[in-house]
XYZ file of C-alpha atoms in Angstrom:
714
model
C -41.751 11.964 85.196
C -43.742 10.504 81.737
C -42.633 11.124 78.414
C -45.150 12.962 76.841
C -44.974 9.674 73.951
C -46.309 7.549 77.588
C -48.784 10.070 77.558
C -50.292 10.006 74.492
C -50.184 5.481 74.628
C -51.784 5.870 78.466
C -52.760 8.538 80.043
C -52.824 10.012 83.895
C -55.963 8.431 85.900
C -57.042 6.454 82.757
C -59.061 3.440 84.077
C -57.120 1.279 81.498
C -59.463 -1.863 82.499
C -62.246 -0.036 80.045
C -59.229 0.064 77.171
C -59.944 -3.423 74.569
C -56.814 -4.450 74.018
C -53.580 -5.583 76.148
C -51.376 -3.192 76.558
C -47.942 -3.599 78.205
C -44.665 -1.309 78.863
C -41.039 -3.109 78.692
C -38.020 -1.393 79.661
C -34.795 -1.549 77.347
C -33.849 -4.660 80.350
C -36.641 -6.491 78.094
C -39.004 -6.326 81.465
C -42.140 -6.361 81.675
C -43.001 -2.577 84.255
C -46.750 -2.337 83.259
C -48.976 -4.109 81.924
C -53.094 -3.431 81.899
C -56.186 -5.441 82.811
C -56.418 -7.276 79.531
C -52.574 -7.753 79.435
C -52.645 -8.943 82.802
C -55.963 -12.130 81.713
C -54.008 -12.484 77.845
C -50.395 -13.511 79.215
C -52.697 -15.520 81.948
C -50.515 -13.489 84.742
C -50.404 -14.284 88.451
C -53.174 -12.557 90.718
C -49.688 -10.719 92.869
C -46.788 -10.617 90.357
C -44.553 -8.739 92.543
C -41.069 -9.983 93.153
C -41.833 -11.788 89.805
C -38.766 -11.511 87.002
C -41.035 -10.950 83.993
C -39.244 -10.636 80.817
C -40.658 -10.250 77.314
C -38.851 -12.659 75.424
C -40.913 -15.279 77.724
C -44.238 -14.199 76.002
C -43.517 -12.897 73.085
C -40.612 -15.693 71.559
C -39.831 -13.585 68.710
C -38.454 -10.693 71.074
C -34.991 -10.525 72.030
C -33.851 -8.291 74.873
C -30.069 -9.033 74.578
C -29.988 -7.577 71.234
C -30.431 -3.747 70.328
C -34.158 -2.632 69.849
C -35.313 -6.253 71.353
C -33.986 -7.787 67.533
C -36.743 -5.579 65.476
C -35.828 -4.786 62.370
C -33.985 -1.618 61.136
C -36.635 -0.264 58.966
C -38.993 -0.211 61.308
C -36.920 2.315 63.940
C -36.264 4.569 61.659
C -40.654 5.151 61.450
C -40.748 5.107 65.137
C -42.605 6.876 67.061
C -45.837 7.717 64.947
C -45.522 4.457 62.755
C -45.214 1.904 64.685
C -44.832 -2.052 64.214
C -47.580 -4.373 63.284
C -47.762 -7.874 63.411
C -49.114 -11.506 63.757
C -47.151 -13.294 65.886
C -48.090 -15.196 68.783
C -48.212 -15.072 72.209
C -47.198 -17.709 74.920
C -49.139 -17.082 78.129
C -47.032 -17.456 82.072
C -48.885 -20.766 83.020
C -49.112 -22.223 79.823
C -45.944 -21.429 77.464
C -46.799 -24.154 75.343
C -50.672 -23.395 74.647
C -49.544 -20.138 72.522
C -52.477 -17.366 71.385
C -52.632 -15.672 67.913
C -52.547 -12.505 68.617
C -52.328 -8.998 66.403
C -49.721 -7.248 68.243
C -48.433 -3.225 67.438
C -45.112 -2.508 68.437
C -43.756 1.108 69.559
C -39.900 1.494 70.419
C -39.078 4.707 72.051
C -36.063 6.148 70.854
C -36.009 10.027 72.417
C -35.624 11.275 75.697
C -35.760 9.497 78.695
C -37.803 6.872 77.689
C -35.238 5.761 74.761
C -35.027 2.049 75.119
C -38.519 1.310 76.192
C -40.685 -1.158 74.096
C -44.679 -0.488 74.558
C -47.061 -3.245 72.667
C -50.874 -3.178 72.283
C -52.144 -6.365 71.193
C -55.609 -8.444 70.651
C -56.039 -12.069 70.542
C -57.013 -13.439 67.542
C -58.214 -16.820 68.752
C -62.032 -15.724 67.646
C -61.261 -15.059 64.828
C -58.902 -18.424 63.686
C -61.493 -20.380 65.553
C -63.916 -18.968 62.658
C -61.964 -19.447 59.918
C -61.846 -22.840 61.010
C -65.433 -22.831 60.856
C -65.669 -21.104 57.940
C -62.967 -23.896 55.837
C -64.887 -26.793 57.734
C -68.151 -25.284 56.418
C -66.901 -24.257 53.130
C -65.766 -28.258 53.050
C -69.272 -29.398 53.640
C -70.762 -27.131 50.924
C -68.441 -28.926 49.128
C -69.667 -32.341 49.463
C -72.894 -30.989 49.463
C -71.768 -29.691 46.161
C -71.148 -33.055 44.881
C -73.503 -34.459 46.055
C -75.831 -32.010 44.325
C -74.145 -32.307 40.862
C -74.530 -35.785 41.204
C -78.396 -35.740 42.055
C -78.720 -33.419 39.351
C -76.689 -35.130 36.689
C -78.776 -38.148 37.500
C -81.921 -36.008 37.290
C -80.756 -35.107 34.078
C -79.916 -37.932 32.679
C -83.976 -39.347 33.361
C -85.536 -35.669 32.147
C -83.303 -36.033 29.469
C -84.046 -39.936 28.116
C -87.458 -40.373 29.429
C -90.167 -40.759 26.859
C -92.013 -38.281 28.165
C -91.882 -34.654 26.807
C -91.284 -32.610 29.738
C -91.397 -29.383 31.172
C -90.929 -27.174 33.663
C -93.338 -23.521 34.168
C -92.824 -20.883 36.314
C -95.546 -19.643 38.330
C -96.764 -17.684 35.388
C -96.982 -20.119 33.037
C -93.591 -19.493 31.421
C -91.355 -22.039 30.378
C -88.171 -22.622 32.033
C -86.747 -26.057 31.002
C -87.702 -28.681 28.559
C -86.265 -31.752 27.840
C -85.835 -33.783 24.394
C -88.275 -36.269 24.623
C -90.958 -32.554 24.401
C -88.861 -30.880 21.511
C -89.281 -34.274 19.710
C -93.338 -34.778 20.177
C -93.799 -30.670 19.071
C -91.651 -30.005 16.627
C -90.187 -27.206 18.567
C -86.833 -26.676 19.167
C -85.777 -25.314 23.127
C -85.308 -22.276 22.150
C -88.157 -21.599 20.679
C -89.068 -22.416 23.895
C -87.275 -20.835 26.539
C -88.921 -17.467 28.501
C -92.508 -18.125 26.438
C -95.838 -19.138 27.552
C -97.031 -22.161 25.846
C -100.615 -23.239 24.456
C -100.648 -26.385 25.924
C -104.030 -27.245 24.466
C -102.655 -27.020 20.574
C -99.391 -27.528 20.636
C -98.141 -23.586 19.888
C -96.345 -20.702 21.678
C -99.136 -17.917 22.766
C -97.684 -15.106 20.723
C -100.681 -13.157 21.304
C -102.521 -14.596 24.384
C -102.126 -17.330 27.031
C -105.667 -17.097 28.992
C -106.333 -20.367 28.327
C -102.773 -21.891 29.507
C -103.968 -19.527 33.161
C -106.780 -21.370 32.984
C -105.353 -25.005 32.814
C -103.137 -23.521 35.769
C -105.945 -22.190 37.532
C -107.811 -26.189 37.703
C -104.026 -26.982 38.929
C -103.647 -24.558 41.682
C -107.371 -25.798 43.052
C -105.777 -29.823 42.773
C -102.828 -29.702 43.214
C -102.453 -31.729 39.792
C -104.312 -31.852 36.596
C -104.491 -34.655 33.780
C -106.232 -35.034 30.359
C -105.819 -36.338 27.186
C -106.856 -35.104 24.070
C -105.659 -33.991 20.405
C -102.836 -31.854 19.858
C -100.451 -30.709 17.031
C -96.956 -30.432 16.542
C -95.310 -27.452 15.224
C -96.004 -28.568 11.407
C -99.786 -28.489 12.327
C -99.594 -32.260 11.950
C -102.202 -33.185 14.407
C -101.447 -36.219 17.630
C -103.267 -37.659 20.057
C -101.302 -37.149 23.639
C -101.703 -37.475 27.739
C -101.030 -34.975 29.747
C -99.944 -34.036 33.437
C -99.778 -30.978 34.941
C -98.669 -30.731 38.389
C -97.624 -27.904 40.758
C -94.939 -27.386 43.285
C -94.876 -25.138 45.658
C -92.206 -23.122 47.960
C -91.705 -23.743 51.794
C -94.695 -20.600 52.501
C -97.115 -23.225 50.239
C -97.563 -20.301 47.506
C -96.923 -21.992 43.613
C -93.948 -21.746 42.601
C -94.032 -23.794 39.173
C -95.114 -26.681 37.373
C -94.119 -30.402 36.588
C -95.970 -30.623 32.674
C -95.422 -33.745 31.603
C -96.777 -35.259 27.741
C -96.734 -38.688 26.384
C -97.341 -38.850 22.525
C -100.317 -41.667 22.104
C -100.119 -41.852 18.141
C -97.581 -43.888 17.703
C -99.363 -46.665 19.627
C -100.706 -48.050 16.152
C -97.638 -47.153 13.491
C -99.139 -49.151 10.611
C -102.224 -47.616 10.637
C -100.326 -43.776 11.137
C -97.755 -45.240 7.987
C -101.181 -45.913 6.054
C -102.402 -42.105 7.073
C -98.611 -40.719 6.729
C -99.036 -41.887 2.187
C -102.484 -40.925 1.933
C -101.716 -37.204 3.627
C -98.696 -36.060 2.064
C -97.740 -34.545 -1.282
C -95.082 -36.810 -3.084
C -93.283 -34.019 -3.948
C -92.686 -31.777 -0.961
C -93.779 -33.594 1.773
C -96.145 -31.073 2.703
C -99.809 -31.843 4.180
C -101.781 -32.341 0.538
C -105.218 -30.976 0.041
C -107.000 -33.788 2.196
C -105.302 -33.735 5.064
C -105.309 -29.630 4.806
C -109.545 -29.511 5.121
C -108.728 -32.719 7.646
C -106.876 -29.899 10.341
C -108.916 -27.292 9.288
C -111.965 -29.135 10.185
C -110.320 -30.202 14.012
C -109.066 -26.186 13.840
C -112.481 -25.055 13.228
C -113.670 -27.495 15.693
C -111.895 -25.810 18.567
C -112.683 -22.454 17.582
C -116.178 -22.757 18.138
C -115.374 -23.891 21.471
C -112.786 -21.317 22.141
C -113.878 -18.145 19.844
C -110.500 -18.670 18.422
C -110.066 -16.732 15.725
C -108.518 -18.576 12.507
C -107.199 -17.324 9.212
C -107.079 -19.401 5.895
C -104.765 -18.728 3.460
C -103.973 -19.776 -0.390
C -100.988 -18.372 -2.427
C -100.408 -19.323 -5.820
C -96.920 -19.307 -7.327
C -96.987 -15.372 -9.978
C -95.633 -16.786 -13.330
C -95.007 -20.177 -12.230
C -96.464 -21.802 -16.044
C -93.661 -20.000 -17.640
C -90.589 -21.559 -15.593
C -91.981 -25.077 -16.385
C -92.409 -23.747 -19.745
C -88.941 -22.512 -19.748
C -86.903 -23.877 -17.493
C -88.391 -27.402 -17.225
C -90.727 -29.603 -15.298
C -87.520 -30.654 -12.964
C -86.492 -27.451 -11.816
C -90.047 -26.418 -11.662
C -90.358 -28.809 -8.582
C -87.079 -27.623 -7.533
C -87.959 -24.756 -6.236
C -91.950 -26.083 -5.425
C -89.295 -28.160 -2.843
C -87.025 -25.510 -1.889
C -90.369 -22.706 -1.346
C -91.545 -25.673 0.651
C -88.970 -26.106 2.863
C -88.624 -22.031 3.476
C -92.341 -22.169 4.457
C -92.453 -25.062 7.203
C -88.840 -23.424 8.604
C -91.080 -19.924 8.954
C -94.243 -21.394 10.433
C -95.552 -19.998 13.424
C -96.319 -22.726 15.859
C -99.681 -24.503 15.504
C -100.030 -23.194 11.878
C -100.413 -25.528 9.177
C -98.815 -24.784 5.884
C -99.639 -27.965 2.683
C -99.618 -27.678 -0.808
C -102.598 -27.100 -2.088
C -101.648 -28.689 -6.017
C -99.274 -27.544 -8.872
C -98.095 -24.347 -7.882
C -100.180 -23.237 -4.669
C -100.135 -23.344 -0.957
C -102.006 -23.487 2.005
C -102.052 -21.718 5.149
C -103.920 -22.101 8.102
C -103.160 -19.407 10.741
C -104.581 -19.614 14.293
C -104.785 -17.580 17.794
C -105.809 -13.968 15.055
C -106.105 -11.509 17.654
C -107.205 -8.971 15.339
C -106.274 -7.975 11.263
C -102.321 -6.392 11.891
C -102.238 -10.366 13.612
C -103.198 -11.133 9.804
C -100.873 -8.610 8.237
C -97.985 -9.947 10.203
C -98.455 -13.492 8.924
C -98.806 -12.046 5.176
C -95.484 -10.352 6.135
C -94.091 -13.570 7.137
C -95.162 -15.615 3.916
C -94.003 -12.558 1.857
C -90.538 -11.676 3.158
C -90.226 -15.936 3.027
C -91.835 -15.871 -0.584
C -89.635 -12.634 -1.724
C -86.142 -14.577 -0.870
C -83.732 -15.327 -4.228
C -83.588 -18.720 -4.811
C -80.296 -19.857 -6.800
C -80.925 -22.895 -9.325
C -77.390 -22.539 -11.228
C -75.471 -19.478 -12.037
C -79.758 -17.578 -11.396
C -81.286 -16.280 -9.200
C -85.447 -15.945 -8.953
C -87.196 -14.190 -7.054
C -91.132 -14.587 -6.914
C -94.512 -13.063 -5.555
C -97.465 -14.841 -5.560
C -101.484 -13.632 -5.485
C -102.746 -14.041 -1.554
C -106.287 -14.610 -0.841
C -107.920 -15.240 2.672
C -110.823 -16.309 4.232
C -110.953 -15.430 7.904
C -112.779 -16.929 11.099
C -115.910 -15.991 12.154
C -116.570 -13.002 9.908
C -116.523 -15.376 6.813
C -117.886 -18.435 7.581
C -117.091 -21.393 10.833
C -117.189 -24.294 7.547
C -114.155 -25.745 6.521
C -115.399 -26.201 2.538
C -116.830 -22.510 3.289
C -113.732 -21.213 3.907
C -111.424 -22.606 1.683
C -114.011 -21.647 -0.864
C -114.403 -18.335 0.063
C -110.110 -17.946 0.175
C -109.935 -19.986 -3.333
C -112.439 -16.647 -4.053
C -109.953 -14.301 -2.766
C -107.105 -15.387 -4.414
C -108.913 -15.310 -8.083
C -109.404 -11.587 -7.270
C -105.183 -11.468 -6.442
C -104.979 -12.999 -9.501
C -106.662 -11.336 -11.755
C -104.762 -8.116 -10.489
C -101.589 -9.261 -12.079
C -100.875 -10.704 -8.968
C -98.101 -9.304 -6.072
C -101.047 -8.487 -4.320
C -103.093 -10.284 -0.886
C -107.436 -9.528 -1.045
C -109.395 -10.587 1.464
C -111.926 -12.430 1.022
C -116.298 -10.070 0.317
C -119.603 -10.968 -0.474
C -118.685 -9.797 -3.454
C -116.463 -12.270 -4.738
C -119.112 -14.563 -3.188
C -121.277 -13.094 -5.967
C -118.709 -13.166 -9.060
C -117.558 -17.013 -7.528
C -121.688 -17.328 -8.550
C -121.818 -15.168 -11.525
C -118.306 -17.355 -12.623
C -120.346 -20.561 -12.514
C -123.488 -19.920 -13.640
C -121.014 -18.132 -17.160
C -119.436 -21.706 -16.666
C -122.740 -23.043 -17.365
C -123.925 -20.816 -19.915
C -120.357 -21.665 -21.703
C -120.983 -24.127 -22.648
C -124.978 -24.217 -23.574
C -123.478 -21.539 -26.278
C -120.383 -24.079 -27.625
C -123.840 -26.376 -28.182
C -125.861 -24.407 -29.156
C -123.254 -22.398 -31.438
C -123.399 -18.411 -29.680
C -120.150 -17.886 -30.506
C -119.106 -15.945 -33.938
C -115.584 -15.157 -35.225
C -114.404 -11.672 -35.614
C -111.396 -10.173 -37.982
C -108.867 -7.880 -37.290
C -107.145 -7.234 -40.447
C -103.408 -7.167 -40.990
C -101.942 -4.955 -43.356
C -98.314 -4.915 -45.641
C -95.939 -2.317 -45.023
C -95.638 -1.072 -48.784
C -95.893 2.114 -50.759
C -99.524 0.872 -51.154
C -101.028 -1.064 -48.177
C -103.016 -4.212 -48.950
C -104.569 -6.888 -47.128
C -101.930 -9.151 -46.352
C -104.260 -11.288 -44.305
C -106.847 -11.412 -40.770
C -106.093 -12.677 -37.564
C -109.625 -15.107 -36.388
C -110.867 -14.345 -33.699
C -113.768 -15.428 -30.775
C -116.955 -13.490 -29.694
C -119.788 -14.349 -28.263
C -122.942 -12.513 -28.560
C -125.886 -13.816 -26.543
C -129.352 -14.199 -27.770
C -130.190 -11.056 -25.711
C -127.775 -9.234 -27.806
C -125.114 -9.151 -24.700
C -121.366 -8.903 -25.598
C -119.522 -11.276 -24.146
C -115.588 -10.250 -23.030
C -113.152 -12.697 -24.073
C -111.782 -11.784 -20.897
C -114.130 -13.460 -19.425
C -115.298 -16.550 -20.635
C -111.827 -17.775 -22.174
C -110.087 -18.416 -18.674
C -113.227 -20.135 -17.937
C -112.636 -22.290 -21.256
C -108.962 -23.202 -19.964
C -109.606 -24.113 -16.182
C -112.705 -26.264 -16.819
C -111.367 -27.813 -20.549
C -113.945 -26.376 -22.609
C -111.042 -24.533 -24.577
C -110.831 -28.122 -26.676
C -114.410 -28.336 -28.228
C -114.150 -24.001 -28.573
C -110.799 -24.426 -30.359
C -111.764 -26.615 -32.599
C -115.187 -24.552 -33.126
C -112.739 -21.715 -34.095
C -110.372 -23.826 -36.411
C -113.122 -25.019 -38.179
C -115.065 -22.006 -38.850
C -112.097 -20.284 -39.821
C -111.729 -22.691 -42.565
C -115.282 -22.242 -43.333
C -114.491 -18.687 -43.424
C -111.957 -18.731 -45.771
C -113.807 -20.977 -48.567
C -116.340 -18.682 -48.388
C -114.702 -15.327 -48.904
C -112.833 -17.403 -52.354
C -115.794 -18.512 -53.165
C -116.835 -15.314 -53.637
C -113.738 -13.970 -55.368
C -111.993 -12.285 -52.698
C -108.263 -12.597 -52.769
C -106.699 -14.944 -50.971
C -104.638 -14.227 -47.997
C -103.724 -16.211 -45.308
C -106.227 -16.504 -42.297
C -104.610 -17.190 -38.464
C -106.259 -19.070 -35.895
C -104.999 -18.427 -32.804
C -104.390 -22.692 -30.358
C -104.057 -22.110 -26.617
C -101.623 -23.918 -25.199
C -103.716 -26.299 -23.356
C -105.516 -27.071 -27.022
C -102.034 -27.697 -28.171
C -101.073 -30.563 -26.161
C -104.430 -32.094 -26.890
C -104.273 -35.648 -28.694
C -105.866 -35.267 -31.829
C -104.939 -32.002 -32.784
C -103.213 -33.075 -36.300
C -106.620 -34.805 -37.042
C -109.368 -31.905 -35.984
C -107.205 -29.410 -38.419
C -107.192 -31.981 -41.376
C -110.780 -32.566 -41.253
C -111.285 -28.696 -41.365
C -109.363 -28.241 -44.328
C -110.808 -31.526 -46.404
C -114.089 -30.581 -45.224
C -114.043 -26.703 -46.650
C -111.779 -28.293 -49.570
C -109.516 -25.130 -48.926
C -106.115 -25.534 -49.533
C -103.096 -25.556 -46.366
C -100.896 -22.533 -46.932
C -104.404 -20.275 -46.279
C -104.891 -21.483 -43.401
C -102.039 -20.371 -39.750
C -102.105 -21.464 -36.429
C -100.697 -18.507 -34.147
C -99.142 -20.210 -30.657
C -97.636 -19.057 -28.185
C -93.760 -20.066 -26.483
C -94.914 -21.022 -23.257
C -97.207 -23.274 -25.829
C -94.061 -25.127 -26.725
C -91.379 -24.930 -24.623
C -92.574 -27.838 -21.952
C -91.784 -30.715 -24.117
C -89.705 -29.459 -27.096
C -89.681 -33.071 -29.013
C -93.182 -33.734 -28.663
C -94.295 -29.915 -30.249
C -91.231 -29.922 -32.466
C -92.328 -33.119 -34.238
C -96.305 -31.718 -33.922
C -95.282 -28.468 -35.339
C -93.610 -30.723 -38.525
C -96.842 -32.636 -38.682
C -98.842 -29.661 -39.672
C -96.164 -27.655 -41.640
C -96.937 -30.879 -43.961
C -100.057 -30.261 -44.286
C -99.264 -27.091 -45.850
C -100.111 -25.336 -42.774
C -98.268 -21.869 -41.699
C -97.235 -21.789 -38.185
C -96.681 -18.425 -36.667
C -95.292 -17.307 -33.284
C -97.268 -15.033 -31.306
C -96.382 -12.257 -28.447
C -92.744 -12.113 -29.251
C -90.501 -11.260 -26.938
C -92.266 -11.851 -23.511
C -90.959 -15.301 -22.940
C -88.253 -17.152 -21.582
C -88.001 -19.119 -24.242
C -84.277 -19.476 -25.824
C -83.369 -17.948 -29.285
C -81.937 -21.140 -30.534
C -86.132 -22.852 -30.568
C -86.583 -20.474 -33.849
C -84.469 -22.521 -35.686
C -85.538 -26.142 -34.347
C -89.304 -25.490 -35.019
C -90.671 -24.577 -38.637
C -91.692 -21.144 -37.546
C -93.348 -19.137 -40.422
C -93.836 -15.474 -39.007
C -93.049 -13.721 -35.841
C -95.126 -11.093 -34.487
C -93.874 -9.151 -32.230
C -95.790 -8.346 -28.831
C -97.644 -4.865 -28.295
C -95.731 -4.213 -25.388
C -92.634 -2.702 -27.752
C -95.149 -1.161 -30.202
C -96.752 1.010 -27.524
C -94.259 2.889 -26.820
C -91.676 2.845 -29.864
C -91.886 6.746 -31.023
C -90.474 7.460 -27.650
C -88.597 4.335 -25.955
C -85.081 4.116 -27.447
C -84.977 0.225 -25.361
C -88.605 -0.800 -27.190
C -86.530 0.739 -30.839
C -83.481 -0.700 -30.186
C -85.211 -4.949 -29.169
C -87.937 -4.431 -32.160
C -85.108 -3.747 -34.455
C -83.351 -6.688 -33.565
C -86.498 -8.823 -33.644
C -87.369 -7.996 -37.182
C -83.777 -8.152 -38.300
C -83.001 -11.718 -36.560
C -86.502 -12.792 -38.212
C -85.330 -11.564 -41.401
C -82.111 -13.165 -41.350
C -83.891 -16.456 -40.717
C -86.661 -15.834 -43.518
C -88.583 -15.413 -41.363
C -92.486 -12.764 -41.595
C -92.420 -10.243 -39.172
C -96.065 -8.804 -37.633
C -96.252 -6.308 -35.544
C -99.221 -5.992 -33.017
C -100.997 -3.201 -31.103
C -100.280 -0.548 -33.842
C -102.845 2.288 -33.070
C -101.749 5.392 -34.607
C -99.430 7.337 -37.639
C -95.955 7.767 -35.258
C -95.714 3.670 -34.872
C -96.579 2.784 -38.087
C -93.707 5.161 -39.728
C -91.645 3.407 -37.677
C -92.352 0.343 -37.934
C -91.998 0.100 -41.777
C -88.659 1.265 -41.889
C -87.808 -0.989 -38.656
C -88.056 -3.674 -41.698
C -91.535 -4.792 -40.567
C -93.721 -7.093 -43.162
C -97.252 -6.377 -41.417
C -98.918 -4.116 -38.855
C -102.242 -5.389 -37.413
C -103.829 -2.938 -35.189
C -106.808 -0.265 -34.576
C -104.707 2.062 -36.662
C -106.275 0.198 -39.412
C -109.173 -1.634 -38.040
C -110.636 -3.312 -35.338
C -112.219 -6.745 -34.989
C -114.919 -7.487 -37.531
C -117.654 -9.618 -38.281
C -117.406 -11.221 -41.667
C -120.206 -9.602 -42.822
C -118.256 -5.489 -42.361
C -114.501 -7.470 -43.929
C -116.360 -8.336 -46.952
C -118.107 -4.709 -46.654
C -114.723 -2.708 -46.156
C -112.747 -5.128 -48.015
C -111.156 -2.460 -50.094
C -110.690 0.267 -47.114
C -109.521 -1.476 -44.851
C -105.942 -0.602 -45.937
C -106.261 3.084 -46.368
C -105.710 3.719 -42.902
C -106.400 5.011 -40.547
C -109.561 3.086 -38.617
C -112.936 4.270 -40.825
């Protein structure tokens, strides 16, 4: 009778040939008393086993029937019968004991009842698994060997790829850069990090930030013919144009589908280095290394040629730094040059691919922005320029932050001609500057009309100086005394046309400064002022000091001293009645030269006044160095002096400083009684402004002389 445990392993009448594992039963003496067909096959038993004394240790050499529990470990015995012992072991077949077979075996030792001491073993062959493992190991060895070979060839290809003089790009099927060699970065000026994962505009060297239609056209031609080749003029990242040969080759996958493209670029511009060197010398700004105005125009011409063909939108952007002249005047031209160099480097570093930046002259920079889709695209470029501009520049212990006026003209709306676009952008820049700076302005046809008007005005101004259409008005300076009286006048030029139209000084003085007409105009003012001083004195009016303004450009002209001497001699006046007003910026450019000139003027007996004091960058030490007689407090400190305690403190400090230096103090822009009272109490010597009188022609000055000091303005 079978025990319940035997029934679990081998139920009665069970077709054991279906069981997918070998099963053997062993009595407590180690003799095989049962085996199924699978076991018969694995153990390679004879067809007729009757009478054979088959011991289990003949097949499983790690078992020993002479030892208790067949020599199995105690730790497994305690787990019987619910947890059989599992081992990976060897089975030695009956017919081939020297060719063991690897098996995974489950050993179940019966410990209770009639079957106590019997052993049941279920096992299956691991030979197929072992053979698969060997094949896997062999395959891995072959893969490792292939990998080593591939690594070698990859290094070989990479060495060729990185050391060839031709630039190489690998594009995917959409034209996105997957790899780039060192030669291409040198040719194009782009760093590899800027190129990977981006589309490139092969036709003009930039990144396709908004549209890659032209690239897709090139790839389409390549797909049709398998390759595509051309020689053309391209541009580097810094906008420099160069001649290149380019070849695009398609690579297909196993199914014949375009998978990627190889682009090989050859730079042909260095075939004649002597020509290139000469071209660089004539087209490069000596200070910053940027393209100069000439090269800027040349590049714009080539960009516009391409734009006419492709429909690409282009913007010309001109930028003028705000207040840069004061930097030169106060800190010196060496510091100014250093600032311009730093600014140029920053603009070039942050330039978009394919765009150009140039130094147009002095404190102006020009930009050519390409591939613009809309106004928003232009605003994006402008934002980048302004962010670059606003980064502080550290000079010595100070940090300087700059703003700029910016003018923009755009194709095709404004023009497709080089000179016209530059002229229009310049007109827009002029409007931005006139608006106070730190703004950008797009060109409009109104600006073109204003520019034409400005040119017309320049021509008229030349004739006006020659035909003496200009005249002088005089604004009185009134003493701050208990009994105010006229202490002097300031001569102010006015332009009244033969038709009776009055043209504002704000319109024609800037033109005179830019064109150089300020030199003859300034000489005329000095001569006419001396003539009017002599005329007043001849008519018996009390002698007073009359001041004439010198522009910064006039101050540095050769022969200024002779102009003053000639006017004094010609009209026979004492030099002490002539005062020349100069601004701080006039004397801060070349301090030694300015000092000598001022000393020479003072030696003649002429008085010197420092105009607009407190608004510049000059050192207070210059007040001691230069031979000034008068300080004129700028109207900016006067307008709010009644309420602004800061302006009150500044004005009082200026007056105190001037008095300690034995200088006369004149406050400009006084318009009401409250301003007059505070300025008088602060200790100013004289007041000038509409409270007493607006500028008047000489005839009215003589007519109203007696009432000018009575105030308010009559």
